[in-house]
CSV table of C-alpha atoms in Angstrom, one decimal:
chain,number,residue,atom,x,y,z
A,268,GLY,CA,-9.7,4.0,1.4
A,269,CYS,CA,-8.4,6.2,-1.4
A,270,THR,CA,-6.1,6.1,-4.4
A,271,VAL,CA,-3.5,8.6,-4.2
A,272,LYS,CA,-0.6,9.5,-6.7
A,273,TYR,CA,2.3,10.7,-4.6
A,274,SER,CA,5.9,11.5,-4.9
A,275,GLY,CA,8.3,12.0,-1.7
A,276,TYR,CA,11.1,14.5,-2.0
A,277,LEU,CA,14.3,15.3,0.0
A,278,GLY,CA,16.0,19.0,-0.1
A,279,ASN,CA,14.6,21.6,-2.2
A,280,TRP,CA,11.9,19.2,-4.4
A,281,ASN,CA,15.1,17.8,-6.1
A,282,LYS,CA,16.0,14.3,-4.9
A,283,LEU,CA,12.9,11.9,-5.1
A,284,PHE,CA,12.9,9.2,-2.6
A,285,CYS,CA,9.6,7.3,-3.3
A,286,SER,CA,6.9,7.7,-6.0
A,287,ASN,CA,3.9,5.5,-7.5
A,288,GLY,CA,3.5,8.0,-10.3
A,289,ASN,CA,4.2,5.4,-13.0
A,290,SER,CA,1.6,3.2,-12.0
A,291,LYS,CA,-1.3,3.3,-14.4
A,292,TYR,CA,-3.8,1.9,-11.7
A,293,PRO,CA,-2.5,3.0,-8.2
A,294,ARG,CA,-4.0,0.6,-5.6
A,295,LEU,CA,-6.5,1.4,-3.0
A,296,MET,CA,-4.7,2.1,0.3
A,297,LYS,CA,-6.2,2.5,4.0
A,298,LEU,CA,-5.3,5.5,6.1
A,299,GLY,CA,-3.4,4.1,9.2
A,300,LYS,CA,-2.8,0.8,7.6
A,301,ASP,CA,-0.9,1.4,4.3
A,302,ILE,CA,-0.3,5.2,4.8
A,303,THR,CA,1.2,5.4,8.0
A,304,LEU,CA,2.9,8.7,8.2
A,305,TRP,CA,1.2,10.9,10.5
A,306,GLY,CA,1.7,14.1,8.4
A,307,LEU,CA,0.4,12.6,5.3
A,308,GLU,CA,-2.4,11.0,7.0
A,309,ILE,CA,-3.5,14.4,8.5
A,310,GLY,CA,-2.9,16.0,5.1
A,311,LEU,CA,-5.0,13.3,3.2
A,312,LEU,CA,-8.1,13.8,5.6
A,313,SER,CA,-8.2,17.5,4.7
A,314,MET,CA,-8.4,16.5,0.9
A,315,THR,CA,-11.2,15.9,-1.3
A,316,LYS,CA,-11.6,13.6,-4.4
A,317,GLY,CA,-9.5,15.4,-7.4
A,318,GLU,CA,-7.5,17.7,-5.2
A,319,ALA,CA,-3.8,18.1,-5.5
A,320,ALA,CA,-1.5,19.5,-2.7
A,321,LEU,CA,2.0,20.0,-1.8
A,322,PHE,CA,3.1,18.9,1.8
A,323,ILE,CA,6.2,20.0,3.8
A,324,LEU,CA,6.3,17.4,6.7
A,325,THR,CA,8.8,18.2,9.6
A,326,PRO,CA,10.5,15.2,11.1
A,327,GLU,CA,7.9,14.6,14.0
A,328,TYR,CA,5.2,14.2,11.2
A,329,ALA,CA,7.2,12.1,9.2
A,330,TYR,CA,10.2,9.8,9.9
A,331,GLY,CA,11.3,11.1,13.4
A,332,GLN,CA,14.7,11.6,14.8
A,333,ARG,CA,15.9,7.9,13.3
A,334,GLY,CA,15.1,8.7,9.8
A,335,CYS,CA,14.6,5.5,7.4
A,336,PRO,CA,18.0,4.5,6.5
A,337,PRO,CA,19.5,4.5,4.0
A,338,SER,CA,17.2,6.9,1.9
A,339,ILE,CA,16.1,9.3,4.7
A,340,PRO,CA,18.9,10.6,7.2
A,341,PRO,CA,17.6,11.4,10.6
A,342,ASN,CA,15.8,14.5,11.6
A,343,THR,CA,14.9,14.9,8.1
A,344,THR,CA,12.1,17.3,6.6
A,345,VAL,CA,10.6,15.8,3.6
A,346,LEU,CA,8.3,17.0,0.9
A,347,PHE,CA,5.4,15.2,-0.7
A,348,LYS,CA,3.3,15.9,-3.9
A,349,VAL,CA,-0.2,14.1,-3.7
A,350,GLU,CA,-3.3,13.7,-5.7
A,351,VAL,CA,-6.2,12.2,-4.6
A,352,LEU,CA,-7.9,10.3,-7.4
A,353,ASP,CA,-10.4,8.6,-5.5
A,354,PHE,CA,-11.6,8.5,-1.8
A,355,ILE,CA,-14.2,5.8,-0.2
A,356,ASP,CA,-15.1,6.1,3.6
A,357,SER,CA,-14.9,2.3,4.6
A,358,GLU,CA,-15.1,3.0,8.4
A,359,GLU,CA,-18.8,2.1,8.7
A,360,CYS,CA,-18.3,-1.2,6.5
A,361,ASP,CA,-15.3,-2.2,9.0
A,362,THR,CA,-17.5,-1.6,12.1
A,363,PHE,CA,-20.3,-3.3,10.6
A,364,PHE,CA,-18.5,-6.6,9.7
A,365,GLU,CA,-17.1,-6.5,13.4
A,366,LEU,CA,-21.0,-6.8,14.5
A,367,THR,CA,-22.6,-10.1,15.7
A,368,CYS,CA,-25.5,-11.3,13.7
A,369,GLU,CA,-28.0,-10.1,16.6
A,370,GLN,CA,-26.2,-6.6,16.5
A,371,ARG,CA,-26.4,-6.3,12.4
A,372,ASP,CA,-30.1,-7.5,12.8
A,373,ARG,CA,-30.9,-4.4,15.3
A,374,LEU,CA,-29.3,-1.8,13.0
A,375,PRO,CA,-31.7,0.7,11.1
A,376,LEU,CA,-32.3,-0.1,7.5
A,377,GLU,CA,-30.9,3.2,6.5
A,378,LYS,CA,-27.6,2.1,8.1
A,379,LEU,CA,-27.6,-1.1,6.1
A,380,LEU,CA,-28.3,0.4,2.9
A,381,LYS,CA,-25.5,2.7,3.4
A,382,VAL,CA,-23.0,0.1,4.1
A,383,ALA,CA,-24.4,-2.0,1.2
A,384,ALA,CA,-23.9,1.0,-1.4
A,385,THR,CA,-20.5,1.6,-0.1
A,386,GLU,CA,-19.4,-2.0,-0.4
A,387,ARG,CA,-21.0,-1.5,-4.0
A,388,GLU,CA,-19.0,1.6,-4.8
A,389,PHE,CA,-15.8,-0.7,-3.8
A,390,GLY,CA,-17.0,-3.2,-6.2
A,391,ASN,CA,-17.4,-0.3,-9.0
A,392,TYR,CA,-14.0,0.6,-8.3
A,393,PHE,CA,-12.4,-2.6,-8.8
A,394,PHE,CA,-14.5,-3.2,-11.8
A,395,TYR,CA,-13.2,0.0,-13.3
A,396,LYS,CA,-9.6,-1.1,-12.5
A,397,GLN,CA,-10.8,-4.4,-14.3
A,398,CYS,CA,-10.2,-6.6,-11.1
A,399,PHE,CA,-13.3,-8.1,-11.9
A,400,LYS,CA,-12.7,-11.0,-9.4
A,401,ILE,CA,-12.2,-8.7,-6.3
A,402,ALA,CA,-15.2,-6.5,-7.9
A,403,LYS,CA,-17.6,-9.8,-7.8
A,404,ASP,CA,-16.6,-10.4,-4.2
A,405,ARG,CA,-17.5,-7.1,-3.1
A,406,TYR,CA,-20.8,-6.9,-5.0
A,407,LYS,CA,-21.4,-10.3,-3.2
A,408,ARG,CA,-20.3,-8.9,0.1
A,409,ALA,CA,-23.2,-5.8,-0.6
A,410,LEU,CA,-25.5,-8.8,-1.2
A,411,SER,CA,-25.0,-10.6,2.2
A,412,ILE,CA,-25.8,-7.3,3.8
A,413,LEU,CA,-29.0,-7.0,2.4
A,414,GLY,CA,-30.3,-10.4,3.3
A,415,ARG,CA,-32.8,-8.9,5.8
A,416,SER,CA,-36.3,-9.1,5.0
A,417,SER,CA,-38.9,-6.6,6.1
A,418,SER,CA,-42.4,-6.5,6.9
A,419,SER,CA,-42.8,-2.9,5.8
A,420,LYS,CA,-43.6,-2.6,2.1
A,421,ALA,CA,-41.6,0.7,2.0
A,422,GLU,CA,-38.7,-1.0,3.4
A,423,GLN,CA,-38.7,-4.0,1.3
A,424,SER,CA,-38.8,-2.0,-1.8
A,425,GLN,CA,-35.8,-0.2,-0.7
A,426,ILE,CA,-33.9,-3.2,0.0
A,427,ASN,CA,-35.0,-4.5,-3.5
A,428,ALA,CA,-33.8,-1.5,-5.2
A,429,SER,CA,-30.4,-2.0,-3.8
A,430,LYS,CA,-30.6,-5.6,-4.7
A,431,LEU,CA,-31.7,-5.0,-8.2
A,432,LEU,CA,-28.5,-2.8,-8.8
A,433,LEU,CA,-26.1,-5.5,-7.5
A,434,PHE,CA,-27.7,-8.4,-9.7
A,435,LEU,CA,-27.3,-6.0,-12.8
A,436,ASN,CA,-23.4,-5.5,-11.4
A,437,LEU,CA,-22.7,-9.2,-10.8
A,438,SER,CA,-24.4,-10.2,-14.3
A,439,LEU,CA,-22.0,-7.7,-16.0
A,440,THR,CA,-19.2,-8.9,-13.9
A,441,TYR,CA,-19.5,-12.6,-14.6
A,442,LEU,CA,-19.8,-11.9,-18.3
A,443,LYS,CA,-16.4,-10.1,-17.9
A,444,LEU,CA,-15.2,-13.2,-16.1
A,445,GLU,CA,-16.5,-15.3,-19.1
A,446,ARG,CA,-18.9,-17.2,-16.8
A,447,ALA,CA,-22.2,-16.8,-18.9
A,448,ASP,CA,-24.0,-19.1,-16.4
A,449,ARG,CA,-23.7,-17.1,-13.6
A,450,ALA,CA,-24.2,-13.9,-15.8
A,451,LEU,CA,-27.5,-15.3,-16.8
A,452,LYS,CA,-28.7,-16.4,-13.4
A,453,TYR,CA,-27.9,-13.1,-12.0
A,454,GLY,CA,-29.7,-11.3,-14.8
A,455,GLU,CA,-32.8,-13.6,-14.2
A,456,LEU,CA,-32.6,-12.5,-10.6
A,457,ALA,CA,-32.8,-9.0,-11.7
A,458,LEU,CA,-35.7,-9.8,-13.9
A,459,GLU,CA,-37.9,-11.4,-11.1
A,460,MET,CA,-37.7,-7.9,-9.4
A,461,ASP,CA,-38.4,-5.9,-12.7
A,462,GLN,CA,-39.5,-7.8,-15.5
A,463,GLY,CA,-39.3,-5.0,-17.9
A,464,ASN,CA,-35.6,-3.8,-17.1
A,465,ALA,CA,-33.8,-3.7,-20.4
A,466,LYS,CA,-30.3,-3.6,-18.9
A,467,ALA,CA,-31.4,-7.2,-17.2
A,468,LEU,CA,-32.7,-8.4,-20.4
A,469,PHE,CA,-29.8,-7.3,-22.5
A,470,ARG,CA,-27.1,-8.8,-20.1
A,471,CYS,CA,-29.3,-12.2,-20.2
A,472,GLY,CA,-29.4,-11.9,-24.0
A,473,GLN,CA,-25.4,-11.5,-24.0
A,474,ALA,CA,-25.1,-14.4,-21.6
A,475,CYS,CA,-27.3,-16.9,-23.8
A,476,LEU,CA,-25.5,-15.6,-27.0
A,477,TYR,CA,-22.1,-16.7,-25.5
A,478,MET,CA,-23.6,-20.0,-24.4
A,479,ARG,CA,-24.8,-20.4,-28.1
A,480,GLU,CA,-28.6,-20.6,-26.8
A,481,TYR,CA,-29.8,-18.6,-30.0
A,482,SER,CA,-33.4,-18.6,-29.7
A,483,LYS,CA,-33.2,-18.0,-25.9
A,484,SER,CA,-31.0,-14.9,-26.7
A,485,ARG,CA,-33.1,-13.5,-29.5
A,486,ASP,CA,-36.2,-13.6,-27.1
A,487,PHE,CA,-34.3,-11.5,-24.4
A,488,LEU,CA,-32.8,-9.1,-27.0
A,489,ALA,CA,-36.1,-8.5,-28.7
A,490,ARG,CA,-37.9,-7.8,-25.4
A,491,ALA,CA,-34.9,-5.6,-24.5
A,492,GLN,CA,-35.4,-3.8,-28.1
A,493,CYS,CA,-39.1,-3.4,-27.4
A,494,ILE,CA,-38.1,-1.2,-24.3
A,495,GLN,CA,-35.5,0.7,-25.9
A,496,PRO,CA,-35.7,0.7,-29.7
A,497,PHE,CA,-32.8,3.0,-30.2
A,498,ASN,CA,-30.3,1.5,-27.9
A,499,ARG,CA,-27.0,0.9,-29.7
A,500,ASP,CA,-25.6,-2.0,-27.7
A,501,ILE,CA,-29.1,-3.9,-28.2
A,502,ASN,CA,-29.2,-3.5,-31.6
A,503,ASN,CA,-25.5,-4.1,-32.3
A,504,GLU,CA,-25.9,-7.7,-30.2
A,505,LEU,CA,-29.1,-8.5,-32.4
A,506,LYS,CA,-26.5,-7.9,-35.4
A,507,LYS,CA,-24.0,-10.3,-33.8
A,508,LEU,CA,-26.6,-12.8,-33.2
A,509,ALA,CA,-27.9,-12.6,-36.8
């Protein structure tokens, strides 16, 4: 999936026929599904995040002999100005979710962790776009991938490290969704894995403050402050609590 700023032109870069340049948050699009112009697909696959390019697409790489009436006449060469804002490779995720449960269980852990990390990346993408409900669903999807338990201590600690990040992400996302009870639940799950995690203590403190459980909030925030005494966010939250 990629987020792209694009403008399509006819003639000598002087007749604009399509653009998403006015959109503050361009949506995430899939190559081959949302982006179907062959030339544009080839061009985007050659680009990296942050790169800008100009493409001249002859009819066979664009709208073909028929064109696309009324805006694009038959046999037209089109011009595209493109900037890649973000790029997340979702191919492995798509493949993973097509597998049966047995096939998933047989996958090497490395593959599993990679798919979960990509799902988390998608979650982060939507979180920063302030689409918190979609972000929450992506984080939960990543957690569902990490349901496997391992007899190897080293493997289990890798799984737990990935889960911890997701618990913290979910705790913050639920705070944004004003579901403090769920935020507290995921903050506490993070603490079960790492009882000295200042971020988890802070999230739990925030959630309790939101629910007006003041003494519980003070306990969490004081513990967080002990670990990070100069953290401005923690200190501000304690002032708010006071």
